[in-house]
Structures are given as structure tokens and as C-alpha cells.
Rosetta silent file (secondary structure, phi, psi, omega in degrees, C-alpha in Angstrom):
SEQUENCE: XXXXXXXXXXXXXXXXXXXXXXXXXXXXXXXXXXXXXXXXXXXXXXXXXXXXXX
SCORE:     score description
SCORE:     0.000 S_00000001
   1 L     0.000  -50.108 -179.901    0.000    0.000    0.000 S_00000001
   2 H   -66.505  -40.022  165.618    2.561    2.206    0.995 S_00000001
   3 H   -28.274  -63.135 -168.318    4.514    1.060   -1.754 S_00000001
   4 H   -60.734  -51.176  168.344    1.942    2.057   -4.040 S_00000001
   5 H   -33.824  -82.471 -176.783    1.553    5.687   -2.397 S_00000001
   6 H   -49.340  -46.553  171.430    5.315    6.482   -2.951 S_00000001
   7 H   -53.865  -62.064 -170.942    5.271    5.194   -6.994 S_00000001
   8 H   -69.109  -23.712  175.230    2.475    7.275   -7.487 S_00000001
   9 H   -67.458  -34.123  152.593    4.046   10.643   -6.116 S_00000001
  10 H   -45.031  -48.297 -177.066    7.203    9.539   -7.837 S_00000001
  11 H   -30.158  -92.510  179.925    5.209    9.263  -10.825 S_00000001
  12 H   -26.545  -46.001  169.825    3.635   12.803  -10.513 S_00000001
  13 H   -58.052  -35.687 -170.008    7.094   14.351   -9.514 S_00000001
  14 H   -80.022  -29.005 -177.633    8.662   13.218  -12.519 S_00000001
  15 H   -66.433  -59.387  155.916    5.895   14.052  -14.373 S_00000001
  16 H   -74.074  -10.638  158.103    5.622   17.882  -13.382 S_00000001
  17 H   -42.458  -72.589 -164.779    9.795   17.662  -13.571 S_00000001
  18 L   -52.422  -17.335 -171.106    9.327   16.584  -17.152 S_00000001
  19 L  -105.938    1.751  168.125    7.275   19.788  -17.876 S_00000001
  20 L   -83.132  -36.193  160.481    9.594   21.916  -15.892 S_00000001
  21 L   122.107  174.456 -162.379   12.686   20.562  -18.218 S_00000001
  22 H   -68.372  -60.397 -177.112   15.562   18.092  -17.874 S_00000001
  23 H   -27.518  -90.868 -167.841   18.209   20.390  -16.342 S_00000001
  24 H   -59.795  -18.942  179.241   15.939   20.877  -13.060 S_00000001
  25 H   -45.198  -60.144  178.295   14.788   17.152  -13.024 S_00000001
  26 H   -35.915  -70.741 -161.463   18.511   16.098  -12.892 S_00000001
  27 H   -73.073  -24.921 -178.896   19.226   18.533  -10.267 S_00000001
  28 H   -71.673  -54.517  160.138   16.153   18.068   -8.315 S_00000001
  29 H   -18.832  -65.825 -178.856   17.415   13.856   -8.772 S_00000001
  30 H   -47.250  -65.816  167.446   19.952   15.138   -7.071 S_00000001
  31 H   -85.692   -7.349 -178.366   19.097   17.286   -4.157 S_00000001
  32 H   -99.331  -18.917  168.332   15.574   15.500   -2.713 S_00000001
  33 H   -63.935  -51.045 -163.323   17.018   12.199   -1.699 S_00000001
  34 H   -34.304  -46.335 -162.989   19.903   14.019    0.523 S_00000001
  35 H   -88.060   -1.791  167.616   16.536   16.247    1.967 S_00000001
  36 H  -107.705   -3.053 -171.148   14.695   13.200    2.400 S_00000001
  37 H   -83.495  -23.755 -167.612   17.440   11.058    3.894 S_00000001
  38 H   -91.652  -15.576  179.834   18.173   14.194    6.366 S_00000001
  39 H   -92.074   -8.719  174.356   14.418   14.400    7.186 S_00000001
  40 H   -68.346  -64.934  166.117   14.312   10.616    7.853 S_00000001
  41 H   -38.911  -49.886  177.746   17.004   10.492    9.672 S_00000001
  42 H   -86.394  -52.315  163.276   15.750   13.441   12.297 S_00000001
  43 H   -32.233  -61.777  177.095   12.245   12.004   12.329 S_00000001
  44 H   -89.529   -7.227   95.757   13.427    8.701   13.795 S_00000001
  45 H     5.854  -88.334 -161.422   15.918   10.969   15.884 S_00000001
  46 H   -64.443  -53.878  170.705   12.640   12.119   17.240 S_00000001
  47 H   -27.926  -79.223  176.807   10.340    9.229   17.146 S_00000001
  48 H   -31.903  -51.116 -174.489   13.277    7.741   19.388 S_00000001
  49 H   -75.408  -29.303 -161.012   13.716   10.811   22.088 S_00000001
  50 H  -105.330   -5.451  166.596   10.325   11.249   22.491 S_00000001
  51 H   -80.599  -21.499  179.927    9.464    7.434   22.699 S_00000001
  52 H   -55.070  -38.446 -171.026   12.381    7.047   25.368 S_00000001
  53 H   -52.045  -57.601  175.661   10.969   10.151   27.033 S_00000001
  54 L   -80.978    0.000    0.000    7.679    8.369   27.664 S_00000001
């Protein structure tokens, strides 16, 4: 299910990407794993502190 969620918003991203042009796709390729790996990363940072906390 979740699976399914994340293909389609890839989909769509790539999709308004393609009508934005290659050049920002590429770069965009580039920069949203790093910002989703660093927002992952502090999310379960938090999850963790605030499940210890309680």
C-alpha cells in the first residue's frame, strides 16, 4: 500500500519535472534524496527521544 503511495508521487514528480525541463529534473534527482534522507534520519531521531521520554 505504501509502496503504491510512494510510486504514485514519484510518478507525478517526474511528471511535473518533465514539464519543468531536464536540467531541473537532474538537479532536483539530485538534491531531494539528501533532503529526504536528512528528514528521515531526524524524524526517527525524534520518534526515538520522544518514545524514550515516555
Amino acid at each position: 500500500m505504501i509502496s503504491a503511495i510512494l510510486l504514485f508521487l514519484v510518478f507525478c514528480f517526474w511528471y511535473v519535472l518533465c514539464g519543468l525541463g531536464v536540467f531541473t529534473a537532474l538537479f532536483l534527482t539530485l538534491i531531494m534524496p539528501a533532503l529526504f534522507w536528512l528528514l528521515a534520519t531526524f524524524g526517527l531521531g525524534t520518534y526515538l527521544i520522544t518514545r524514550k521520554n515516555v
